Amino acid sequence: MRRTAWKWGLATALFALAAHAAPPAPKPAPAPKLITIGPAITQTVFALGAGDRVVGVDDSSAALPEASKVRTVGYQRALSAEGVLSLGAGLLLGSAEAGPPPVLEQLTQAGMKVETFANEPTVEGARARIQGIAERLGTLEQGKALVAKLDADLKKAADRATQVKGTKPPRILAIYARGAGTMMVAGSGTVADTLIRLTGGMNAADSLPGYKPLGAEAVVAAAPEFVLLPASSVPSVGGAEGLAKLPGLSQVKGWKLVTVEDVDFMGLGPNLGQAVARVQDALAPASAPAKGGGK
């Protein structure tokens, strides 16, 4: 009887202990689905390993290979609250151009978290965007690694530019084109201006602030050796042959066409260093080889 009572008492004690034990930890809530607005923002989110959470992107982001199968929600400056909310995302990450503001306010009132990032056209701004997005996504280590890779790529580009220091920098005219009827020159303070300077080249339109309409007199005065365009714009202007027929460019002889991906022309994303290297290849593939490469 004593042995049976002892066993019963032990069982009762263990049951009471289990009853007062901490309940199992709740499963973490699933990470919210994402809408990304702006190619550089979208590219960064995918580079941080959160691409599987993206359910919607703006039209420009859809041109990125990694986002080509994601549903689009329209032009980044003309979003529709209904279209965005229909995808069931809990978080929108966008560039400062995302809007219009009343739509962003509607999204917030509907319970969606909205966060935008400045599109400052500087390397420091690119680093800050990567770090800010990584913090928002909870991918801090991936963010540090991405910034480190960006810095390493830019260091290689800077070393390559130094190799030809002392020679006359190539004059590059950057044009944003959507057909012959919509052509703008990228002057100082633009993404294209930063890209050009990182290559070691000179922006032939650096006397103009921001984006200005393409004018024949200004082009002739700029005397470009290279014309830089977003890759998707080339067919709409008829390629180099079509550009050569435009007023101004038809009067400047010997220039060559150089292209970059649209995302690199309009925003400084995590692949900025690689974009700089590609432009350097086009500017001087023989005289300024990448460090450790070329002949």
PDB file of C-alpha atoms in Angstrom:
ATOM      1  CA  MET A   1       0.000   0.000   0.000  1.00  0.00           C
ATOM      2  CA  ARG A   2       2.805   2.398   0.875  1.00  0.00           C
ATOM      3  CA  ARG A   3       4.497   1.671  -2.460  1.00  0.00           C
ATOM      4  CA  THR A   4       1.236   2.286  -4.349  1.00  0.00           C
ATOM      5  CA  ALA A   5       0.621   5.531  -2.453  1.00  0.00           C
ATOM      6  CA  TRP A   6       4.164   6.683  -3.188  1.00  0.00           C
ATOM      7  CA  LYS A   7       3.719   6.051  -6.919  1.00  0.00           C
ATOM      8  CA  TRP A   8       0.376   7.855  -6.844  1.00  0.00           C
ATOM      9  CA  GLY A   9       1.912  10.831  -5.079  1.00  0.00           C
ATOM     10  CA  LEU A  10       4.786  10.988  -7.577  1.00  0.00           C
ATOM     11  CA  ALA A  11       2.408  10.888 -10.501  1.00  0.00           C
ATOM     12  CA  THR A  12       0.297  13.646  -8.971  1.00  0.00           C
ATOM     13  CA  ALA A  13       3.381  15.809  -8.424  1.00  0.00           C
ATOM     14  CA  LEU A  14       4.595  15.293 -11.966  1.00  0.00           C
ATOM     15  CA  PHE A  15       1.144  16.144 -13.315  1.00  0.00           C
ATOM     16  CA  ALA A  16       1.029  19.336 -11.276  1.00  0.00           C
ATOM     17  CA  LEU A  17       4.532  20.272 -12.440  1.00  0.00           C
ATOM     18  CA  ALA A  18       3.546  19.740 -16.059  1.00  0.00           C
ATOM     19  CA  ALA A  19       0.407  21.804 -15.582  1.00  0.00           C
ATOM     20  CA  HIS A  20       2.490  24.738 -14.349  1.00  0.00           C
ATOM     21  CA  ALA A  21       5.196  24.379 -16.996  1.00  0.00           C
ATOM     22  CA  ALA A  22       5.534  27.115 -19.597  1.00  0.00           C
ATOM     23  CA  PRO A  23       3.253  26.561 -22.588  1.00  0.00           C
ATOM     24  CA  PRO A  24       4.954  25.745 -25.885  1.00  0.00           C
ATOM     25  CA  ALA A  25       6.251  28.820 -27.683  1.00  0.00           C
ATOM     26  CA  PRO A  26       3.815  30.039 -30.314  1.00  0.00           C
ATOM     27  CA  LYS A  27       4.881  29.635 -33.908  1.00  0.00           C
ATOM     28  CA  PRO A  28       6.232  32.871 -35.378  1.00  0.00           C
ATOM     29  CA  ALA A  29       3.805  34.717 -37.606  1.00  0.00           C
ATOM     30  CA  PRO A  30       4.558  34.244 -41.294  1.00  0.00           C
ATOM     31  CA  ALA A  31       6.470  37.108 -42.874  1.00  0.00           C
ATOM     32  CA  PRO A  32       4.079  39.481 -44.660  1.00  0.00           C
ATOM     33  CA  LYS A  33       3.772  39.379 -48.417  1.00  0.00           C
ATOM     34  CA  LEU A  34       5.428  42.288 -50.189  1.00  0.00           C
ATOM     35  CA  ILE A  35       4.680  44.832 -52.899  1.00  0.00           C
ATOM     36  CA  THR A  36       7.855  46.494 -54.223  1.00  0.00           C
ATOM     37  CA  ILE A  37       7.757  49.758 -56.141  1.00  0.00           C
ATOM     38  CA  GLY A  38      10.803  50.991 -58.062  1.00  0.00           C
ATOM     39  CA  PRO A  39      13.359  48.796 -59.870  1.00  0.00           C
ATOM     40  CA  ALA A  40      16.215  49.495 -57.446  1.00  0.00           C
ATOM     41  CA  ILE A  41      13.950  48.631 -54.494  1.00  0.00           C
ATOM     42  CA  THR A  42      12.746  45.425 -56.144  1.00  0.00           C
ATOM     43  CA  GLN A  43      16.269  44.404 -57.122  1.00  0.00           C
ATOM     44  CA  THR A  44      17.450  44.959 -53.548  1.00  0.00           C
ATOM     45  CA  VAL A  45      14.630  42.898 -52.021  1.00  0.00           C
ATOM     46  CA  PHE A  46      15.444  39.967 -54.299  1.00  0.00           C
ATOM     47  CA  ALA A  47      19.171  40.322 -53.628  1.00  0.00           C
ATOM     48  CA  LEU A  48      18.451  40.139 -49.896  1.00  0.00           C
ATOM     49  CA  GLY A  49      16.751  36.763 -50.393  1.00  0.00           C
ATOM     50  CA  ALA A  50      13.168  37.946 -49.866  1.00  0.00           C
ATOM     51  CA  GLY A  51      12.010  37.549 -53.457  1.00  0.00           C
ATOM     52  CA  ASP A  52       9.704  34.663 -52.554  1.00  0.00           C
ATOM     53  CA  ARG A  53       7.604  37.113 -50.521  1.00  0.00           C
ATOM     54  CA  VAL A  54       7.046  39.529 -53.410  1.00  0.00           C
ATOM     55  CA  VAL A  55       3.554  39.253 -54.901  1.00  0.00           C
ATOM     56  CA  GLY A  56       3.423  42.540 -56.803  1.00  0.00           C
ATOM     57  CA  VAL A  57       5.784  45.014 -58.487  1.00  0.00           C
ATOM     58  CA  ASP A  58       5.484  48.202 -60.527  1.00  0.00           C
ATOM     59  CA  ASP A  59       5.711  48.147 -64.318  1.00  0.00           C
ATOM     60  CA  SER A  60       9.388  49.149 -64.414  1.00  0.00           C
ATOM     61  CA  SER A  61      10.390  46.446 -61.936  1.00  0.00           C
ATOM     62  CA  ALA A  62       8.726  43.827 -64.119  1.00  0.00           C
ATOM     63  CA  ALA A  63      11.581  44.270 -66.609  1.00  0.00           C
ATOM     64  CA  LEU A  64      13.979  42.706 -64.091  1.00  0.00           C
ATOM     65  CA  PRO A  65      14.566  38.997 -64.828  1.00  0.00           C
ATOM     66  CA  GLU A  66      13.992  38.020 -61.207  1.00  0.00           C
ATOM     67  CA  ALA A  67      10.620  39.805 -61.126  1.00  0.00           C
ATOM     68  CA  SER A  68       9.393  38.963 -64.615  1.00  0.00           C
ATOM     69  CA  LYS A  69       6.782  36.472 -63.382  1.00  0.00           C
ATOM     70  CA  VAL A  70       5.413  38.655 -60.584  1.00  0.00           C
ATOM     71  CA  ARG A  71       2.099  40.456 -61.064  1.00  0.00           C
ATOM     72  CA  THR A  72       2.301  44.167 -61.814  1.00  0.00           C
ATOM     73  CA  VAL A  73       0.373  46.960 -60.109  1.00  0.00           C
ATOM     74  CA  GLY A  74       0.951  49.723 -62.657  1.00  0.00           C
ATOM     75  CA  TYR A  75       3.217  52.734 -63.059  1.00  0.00           C
ATOM     76  CA  GLN A  76       4.970  53.621 -59.808  1.00  0.00           C
ATOM     77  CA  ARG A  77       3.661  57.213 -59.743  1.00  0.00           C
ATOM     78  CA  ALA A  78       0.064  56.206 -60.578  1.00  0.00           C
ATOM     79  CA  LEU A  79      -0.754  53.286 -58.282  1.00  0.00           C
ATOM     80  CA  SER A  80      -4.293  52.142 -57.570  1.00  0.00           C
ATOM     81  CA  ALA A  81      -5.229  51.297 -53.991  1.00  0.00           C
ATOM     82  CA  GLU A  82      -7.668  48.628 -55.171  1.00  0.00           C
ATOM     83  CA  GLY A  83      -5.079  46.957 -57.371  1.00  0.00           C
ATOM     84  CA  VAL A  84      -2.443  46.890 -54.633  1.00  0.00           C
ATOM     85  CA  LEU A  85      -4.791  45.669 -51.903  1.00  0.00           C
ATOM     86  CA  SER A  86      -6.193  42.908 -54.125  1.00  0.00           C
ATOM     87  CA  LEU A  87      -2.862  41.038 -53.876  1.00  0.00           C
ATOM     88  CA  GLY A  88      -3.158  40.553 -50.119  1.00  0.00           C
ATOM     89  CA  ALA A  89       0.248  41.983 -49.220  1.00  0.00           C
ATOM     90  CA  GLY A  90       0.901  43.414 -45.776  1.00  0.00           C
ATOM     91  CA  LEU A  91       3.887  45.616 -46.625  1.00  0.00           C
ATOM     92  CA  LEU A  92       4.743  47.975 -49.475  1.00  0.00           C
ATOM     93  CA  LEU A  93       8.354  49.021 -49.960  1.00  0.00           C
ATOM     94  CA  GLY A  94       8.843  51.742 -52.528  1.00  0.00           C
ATOM     95  CA  SER A  95      11.045  54.472 -53.862  1.00  0.00           C
ATOM     96  CA  ALA A  96      10.271  58.089 -53.042  1.00  0.00           C
ATOM     97  CA  GLU A  97       8.550  58.325 -56.449  1.00  0.00           C
ATOM     98  CA  ALA A  98       5.836  55.840 -55.411  1.00  0.00           C
ATOM     99  CA  GLY A  99       2.410  57.397 -55.343  1.00  0.00           C
ATOM    100  CA  PRO A 100       0.300  59.359 -55.644  1.00  0.00           C
ATOM    101  CA  PRO A 101       0.319  60.306 -51.928  1.00  0.00           C
ATOM    102  CA  PRO A 102      -3.474  59.945 -51.486  1.00  0.00           C
ATOM    103  CA  VAL A 103      -3.209  56.312 -52.637  1.00  0.00           C
ATOM    104  CA  LEU A 104      -0.417  55.587 -50.170  1.00  0.00           C
ATOM    105  CA  GLU A 105      -2.594  57.103 -47.457  1.00  0.00           C
ATOM    106  CA  GLN A 106      -5.496  54.853 -48.500  1.00  0.00           C
ATOM    107  CA  LEU A 107      -3.227  51.815 -48.249  1.00  0.00           C
ATOM    108  CA  THR A 108      -2.136  52.827 -44.756  1.00  0.00           C
ATOM    109  CA  GLN A 109      -5.731  53.357 -43.640  1.00  0.00           C
ATOM    110  CA  ALA A 110      -6.569  49.902 -45.009  1.00  0.00           C
ATOM    111  CA  GLY A 111      -3.990  48.359 -42.683  1.00  0.00           C
ATOM    112  CA  MET A 112      -1.055  47.975 -45.046  1.00  0.00           C
ATOM    113  CA  LYS A 113       2.350  49.118 -43.844  1.00  0.00           C
ATOM    114  CA  VAL A 114       3.941  51.493 -46.348  1.00  0.00           C
ATOM    115  CA  GLU A 115       7.577  52.548 -46.300  1.00  0.00           C
ATOM    116  CA  THR A 116       9.410  54.563 -48.938  1.00  0.00           C
ATOM    117  CA  PHE A 117      13.112  55.175 -49.423  1.00  0.00           C
ATOM    118  CA  ALA A 118      14.814  58.243 -50.884  1.00  0.00           C
ATOM    119  CA  ASN A 119      16.202  57.840 -54.388  1.00  0.00           C
ATOM    120  CA  GLU A 120      19.271  59.930 -53.605  1.00  0.00           C
ATOM    121  CA  PRO A 121      21.680  59.497 -56.559  1.00  0.00           C
ATOM    122  CA  THR A 122      24.806  58.864 -54.494  1.00  0.00           C
ATOM    123  CA  VAL A 123      26.765  55.799 -53.430  1.00  0.00           C
ATOM    124  CA  GLU A 124      26.052  56.709 -49.812  1.00  0.00           C
ATOM    125  CA  GLY A 125      22.349  56.780 -50.651  1.00  0.00           C
ATOM    126  CA  ALA A 126      22.586  53.336 -52.275  1.00  0.00           C
ATOM    127  CA  ARG A 127      24.231  51.900 -49.171  1.00  0.00           C
ATOM    128  CA  ALA A 128      21.619  53.494 -46.908  1.00  0.00           C
ATOM    129  CA  ARG A 129      18.754  52.055 -48.990  1.00  0.00           C
ATOM    130  CA  ILE A 130      20.191  48.547 -48.849  1.00  0.00           C
ATOM    131  CA  GLN A 131      20.685  48.775 -45.098  1.00  0.00           C
ATOM    132  CA  GLY A 132      17.247  50.311 -44.538  1.00  0.00           C
ATOM    133  CA  ILE A 133      15.462  47.643 -46.585  1.00  0.00           C
ATOM    134  CA  ALA A 134      17.467  44.880 -44.898  1.00  0.00           C
ATOM    135  CA  GLU A 135      16.469  46.232 -41.495  1.00  0.00           C
ATOM    136  CA  ARG A 136      12.810  46.376 -42.506  1.00  0.00           C
ATOM    137  CA  LEU A 137      12.919  42.788 -43.790  1.00  0.00           C
ATOM    138  CA  GLY A 138      14.891  41.420 -40.833  1.00  0.00           C
ATOM    139  CA  THR A 139      17.803  40.409 -43.068  1.00  0.00           C
ATOM    140  CA  LEU A 140      20.566  42.455 -41.457  1.00  0.00           C
ATOM    141  CA  GLU A 141      23.393  40.006 -42.153  1.00  0.00           C
ATOM    142  CA  GLN A 142      22.406  39.705 -45.806  1.00  0.00           C
ATOM    143  CA  GLY A 143      22.315  43.501 -45.932  1.00  0.00           C
ATOM    144  CA  LYS A 144      25.845  43.797 -44.590  1.00  0.00           C
ATOM    145  CA  ALA A 145      27.068  41.242 -47.127  1.00  0.00           C
ATOM    146  CA  LEU A 146      25.326  43.055 -49.986  1.00  0.00           C
ATOM    147  CA  VAL A 147      26.864  46.402 -49.012  1.00  0.00           C
ATOM    148  CA  ALA A 148      30.286  44.751 -48.737  1.00  0.00           C
ATOM    149  CA  LYS A 149      29.907  43.323 -52.247  1.00  0.00           C
ATOM    150  CA  LEU A 150      28.812  46.711 -53.589  1.00  0.00           C
ATOM    151  CA  ASP A 151      31.857  48.361 -52.041  1.00  0.00           C
ATOM    152  CA  ALA A 152      34.174  45.674 -53.435  1.00  0.00           C
ATOM    153  CA  ASP A 153      32.729  46.107 -56.954  1.00  0.00           C
ATOM    154  CA  LEU A 154      33.086  49.886 -56.747  1.00  0.00           C
ATOM    155  CA  LYS A 155      36.659  49.563 -55.488  1.00  0.00           C
ATOM    156  CA  LYS A 156      37.529  47.505 -58.588  1.00  0.00           C
ATOM    157  CA  ALA A 157      35.894  50.140 -60.804  1.00  0.00           C
ATOM    158  CA  ALA A 158      37.763  52.949 -59.039  1.00  0.00           C
ATOM    159  CA  ASP A 159      41.079  51.109 -59.423  1.00  0.00           C
ATOM    160  CA  ARG A 160      40.351  50.634 -63.107  1.00  0.00           C
ATOM    161  CA  ALA A 161      39.571  54.343 -63.536  1.00  0.00           C
ATOM    162  CA  THR A 162      42.832  55.208 -61.782  1.00  0.00           C
ATOM    163  CA  GLN A 163      44.782  53.144 -64.327  1.00  0.00           C
ATOM    164  CA  VAL A 164      43.909  55.683 -67.032  1.00  0.00           C
ATOM    165  CA  LYS A 165      44.122  58.753 -64.803  1.00  0.00           C
ATOM    166  CA  GLY A 166      45.952  61.567 -66.536  1.00  0.00           C
ATOM    167  CA  THR A 167      44.332  60.877 -69.869  1.00  0.00           C
ATOM    168  CA  LYS A 168      41.408  62.925 -71.085  1.00  0.00           C
ATOM    169  CA  PRO A 169      38.202  61.439 -69.617  1.00  0.00           C
ATOM    170  CA  PRO A 170      35.671  60.340 -72.239  1.00  0.00           C
ATOM    171  CA  ARG A 171      32.739  62.705 -72.679  1.00  0.00           C
ATOM    172  CA  ILE A 172      29.470  60.835 -72.199  1.00  0.00           C
ATOM    173  CA  LEU A 173      25.988  62.165 -72.926  1.00  0.00           C
ATOM    174  CA  ALA A 174      23.246  60.267 -71.084  1.00  0.00           C
ATOM    175  CA  ILE A 175      19.805  60.364 -72.687  1.00  0.00           C
ATOM    176  CA  TYR A 176      16.537  59.088 -71.266  1.00  0.00           C
ATOM    177  CA  ALA A 177      14.428  58.161 -74.267  1.00  0.00           C
ATOM    178  CA  ARG A 178      10.977  56.696 -74.796  1.00  0.00           C
ATOM    179  CA  GLY A 179      10.798  57.117 -78.542  1.00  0.00           C
ATOM    180  CA  ALA A 180      12.050  60.062 -80.567  1.00  0.00           C
ATOM    181  CA  GLY A 181       9.297  62.277 -79.153  1.00  0.00           C
ATOM    182  CA  THR A 182      10.370  61.914 -75.508  1.00  0.00           C
ATOM    183  CA  MET A 183      14.069  62.473 -75.054  1.00  0.00           C
ATOM    184  CA  MET A 184      15.727  64.034 -72.018  1.00  0.00           C
ATOM    185  CA  VAL A 185      19.373  64.740 -71.264  1.00  0.00           C
ATOM    186  CA  ALA A 186      20.588  63.624 -67.820  1.00  0.00           C
ATOM    187  CA  GLY A 187      22.549  66.490 -66.295  1.00  0.00           C
ATOM    188  CA  SER A 188      24.172  66.912 -62.905  1.00  0.00           C
ATOM    189  CA  GLY A 189      22.508  65.441 -59.827  1.00  0.00           C
ATOM    190  CA  THR A 190      21.020  62.482 -61.687  1.00  0.00           C
ATOM    191  CA  VAL A 191      21.608  58.744 -61.348  1.00  0.00           C
ATOM    192  CA  ALA A 192      23.215  58.676 -64.807  1.00  0.00           C
ATOM    193  CA  ASP A 193      25.570  61.480 -63.767  1.00  0.00           C
ATOM    194  CA  THR A 194      26.775  59.428 -60.793  1.00  0.00           C
ATOM    195  CA  LEU A 195      27.169  56.337 -62.962  1.00  0.00           C
ATOM    196  CA  ILE A 196      29.257  58.261 -65.502  1.00  0.00           C
ATOM    197  CA  ARG A 197      31.542  59.750 -62.864  1.00  0.00           C
ATOM    198  CA  LEU A 198      32.138  56.352 -61.260  1.00  0.00           C
ATOM    199  CA  THR A 199      33.419  55.057 -64.602  1.00  0.00           C
ATOM    200  CA  GLY A 200      36.041  57.801 -64.702  1.00  0.00           C
ATOM    201  CA  GLY A 201      34.217  59.568 -67.517  1.00  0.00           C
ATOM    202  CA  MET A 202      32.802  63.095 -67.763  1.00  0.00           C
ATOM    203  CA  ASN A 203      29.116  63.894 -68.055  1.00  0.00           C
ATOM    204  CA  ALA A 204      29.003  65.996 -71.234  1.00  0.00           C
ATOM    205  CA  ALA A 205      25.858  67.709 -69.886  1.00  0.00           C
ATOM    206  CA  ASP A 206      27.058  68.390 -66.342  1.00  0.00           C
ATOM    207  CA  SER A 207      26.329  72.109 -66.756  1.00  0.00           C
ATOM    208  CA  LEU A 208      22.617  71.265 -66.819  1.00  0.00           C
ATOM    209  CA  PRO A 209      20.827  70.390 -63.553  1.00  0.00           C
ATOM    210  CA  GLY A 210      18.553  67.345 -63.540  1.00  0.00           C
ATOM    211  CA  TYR A 211      16.761  66.221 -66.695  1.00  0.00           C
ATOM    212  CA  LYS A 212      16.333  68.660 -69.572  1.00  0.00           C
ATOM    213  CA  PRO A 213      14.750  68.264 -73.036  1.00  0.00           C
ATOM    214  CA  LEU A 214      17.205  67.177 -75.689  1.00  0.00           C
ATOM    215  CA  GLY A 215      18.176  70.255 -77.727  1.00  0.00           C
ATOM    216  CA  ALA A 216      20.330  70.349 -80.832  1.00  0.00           C
ATOM    217  CA  GLU A 217      22.473  73.285 -79.714  1.00  0.00           C
ATOM    218  CA  ALA A 218      23.140  71.752 -76.301  1.00  0.00           C
ATOM    219  CA  VAL A 219      24.152  68.438 -77.877  1.00  0.00           C
ATOM    220  CA  VAL A 220      26.564  70.096 -80.262  1.00  0.00           C
ATOM    221  CA  ALA A 221      28.072  72.070 -77.381  1.00  0.00           C
ATOM    222  CA  ALA A 222      28.377  68.902 -75.308  1.00  0.00           C
ATOM    223  CA  ALA A 223      30.404  67.218 -78.074  1.00  0.00           C
ATOM    224  CA  PRO A 224      29.892  63.683 -76.740  1.00  0.00           C
ATOM    225  CA  GLU A 225      32.190  60.814 -77.609  1.00  0.00           C
ATOM    226  CA  PHE A 226      29.691  58.301 -76.232  1.00  0.00           C
ATOM    227  CA  VAL A 227      25.906  58.355 -75.878  1.00  0.00           C
ATOM    228  CA  LEU A 228      24.507  56.393 -72.935  1.00  0.00           C
ATOM    229  CA  LEU A 229      20.951  55.014 -73.092  1.00  0.00           C
ATOM    230  CA  PRO A 230      18.823  52.580 -71.066  1.00  0.00           C
ATOM    231  CA  ALA A 231      18.842  49.301 -72.983  1.00  0.00           C
ATOM    232  CA  SER A 232      15.071  49.156 -73.452  1.00  0.00           C
ATOM    233  CA  SER A 233      15.091  52.582 -75.122  1.00  0.00           C
ATOM    234  CA  VAL A 234      17.328  51.565 -78.005  1.00  0.00           C
ATOM    235  CA  PRO A 235      14.648  49.909 -80.205  1.00  0.00           C
ATOM    236  CA  SER A 236      12.235  52.820 -79.679  1.00  0.00           C
ATOM    237  CA  VAL A 237      14.710  55.302 -81.157  1.00  0.00           C
ATOM    238  CA  GLY A 238      15.855  53.074 -84.005  1.00  0.00           C
ATOM    239  CA  GLY A 239      19.204  52.171 -82.506  1.00  0.00           C
ATOM    240  CA  ALA A 240      22.400  54.088 -83.194  1.00  0.00           C
ATOM    241  CA  GLU A 241      21.211  54.738 -86.759  1.00  0.00           C
ATOM    242  CA  GLY A 242      18.043  56.406 -85.513  1.00  0.00           C
ATOM    243  CA  LEU A 243      19.922  58.503 -82.959  1.00  0.00           C
ATOM    244  CA  ALA A 244      22.369  59.633 -85.631  1.00  0.00           C
ATOM    245  CA  LYS A 245      19.487  61.251 -87.541  1.00  0.00           C
ATOM    246  CA  LEU A 246      18.376  63.432 -84.625  1.00  0.00           C
ATOM    247  CA  PRO A 247      19.176  67.164 -84.624  1.00  0.00           C
ATOM    248  CA  GLY A 248      22.382  67.712 -82.712  1.00  0.00           C
ATOM    249  CA  LEU A 249      23.592  64.145 -82.720  1.00  0.00           C
ATOM    250  CA  SER A 250      23.571  64.230 -86.507  1.00  0.00           C
ATOM    251  CA  GLN A 251      26.068  67.095 -86.300  1.00  0.00           C
ATOM    252  CA  VAL A 252      28.429  65.384 -83.854  1.00  0.00           C
ATOM    253  CA  LYS A 253      30.611  62.834 -85.592  1.00  0.00           C
ATOM    254  CA  GLY A 254      32.264  59.695 -84.257  1.00  0.00           C
ATOM    255  CA  TRP A 255      30.231  59.081 -81.106  1.00  0.00           C
ATOM    256  CA  LYS A 256      29.436  55.520 -80.019  1.00  0.00           C
ATOM    257  CA  LEU A 257      26.326  54.113 -78.386  1.00  0.00           C
ATOM    258  CA  VAL A 258      26.625  52.566 -74.900  1.00  0.00           C
ATOM    259  CA  THR A 259      23.755  50.971 -72.980  1.00  0.00           C
ATOM    260  CA  VAL A 260      23.003  49.931 -69.415  1.00  0.00           C
ATOM    261  CA  GLU A 261      20.040  48.134 -67.914  1.00  0.00           C
ATOM    262  CA  ASP A 262      17.134  50.435 -67.143  1.00  0.00           C
ATOM    263  CA  VAL A 263      17.401  49.824 -63.404  1.00  0.00           C
ATOM    264  CA  ASP A 264      20.988  51.110 -63.432  1.00  0.00           C
ATOM    265  CA  PHE A 265      20.064  54.205 -65.429  1.00  0.00           C
ATOM    266  CA  MET A 266      17.164  55.188 -63.154  1.00  0.00           C
ATOM    267  CA  GLY A 267      18.282  54.023 -59.719  1.00  0.00           C
ATOM    268  CA  LEU A 268      21.421  53.024 -57.853  1.00  0.00           C
ATOM    269  CA  GLY A 269      20.785  49.439 -56.795  1.00  0.00           C
ATOM    270  CA  PRO A 270      23.005  46.685 -55.392  1.00  0.00           C
ATOM    271  CA  ASN A 271      24.409  45.941 -58.875  1.00  0.00           C
ATOM    272  CA  LEU A 272      25.764  49.470 -59.313  1.00  0.00           C
ATOM    273  CA  GLY A 273      29.410  48.361 -59.281  1.00  0.00           C
ATOM    274  CA  GLN A 274      28.751  45.774 -61.971  1.00  0.00           C
ATOM    275  CA  ALA A 275      26.947  48.369 -64.107  1.00  0.00           C
ATOM    276  CA  VAL A 276      29.945  50.708 -63.817  1.00  0.00           C
ATOM    277  CA  ALA A 277      32.257  47.902 -64.964  1.00  0.00           C
ATOM    278  CA  ARG A 278      30.058  47.165 -67.996  1.00  0.00           C
ATOM    279  CA  VAL A 279      30.161  50.815 -69.063  1.00  0.00           C
ATOM    280  CA  GLN A 280      33.936  50.855 -68.566  1.00  0.00           C
ATOM    281  CA  ASP A 281      34.181  47.818 -70.851  1.00  0.00           C
ATOM    282  CA  ALA A 282      32.282  49.695 -73.557  1.00  0.00           C
ATOM    283  CA  LEU A 283      34.289  52.902 -73.139  1.00  0.00           C
ATOM    284  CA  ALA A 284      37.777  51.440 -73.271  1.00  0.00           C
ATOM    285  CA  PRO A 285      37.868  47.626 -73.471  1.00  0.00           C
ATOM    286  CA  ALA A 286      41.469  47.557 -74.622  1.00  0.00           C
ATOM    287  CA  SER A 287      43.122  50.533 -72.939  1.00  0.00           C
ATOM    288  CA  ALA A 288      41.555  50.074 -69.495  1.00  0.00           C
ATOM    289  CA  PRO A 289      41.074  46.353 -68.752  1.00  0.00           C
ATOM    290  CA  ALA A 290      39.569  45.228 -65.493  1.00  0.00           C
ATOM    291  CA  LYS A 291      42.167  44.491 -62.843  1.00  0.00           C
ATOM    292  CA  GLY A 292      43.473  40.982 -63.381  1.00  0.00           C
ATOM    293  CA  GLY A 293      41.844  40.695 -66.821  1.00  0.00           C
ATOM    294  CA  GLY A 294      42.384  41.744 -70.384  1.00  0.00           C
ATOM    295  CA  LYS A 295      45.624  41.703 -72.275  1.00  0.00           C
TER     296      LYS A 295
END
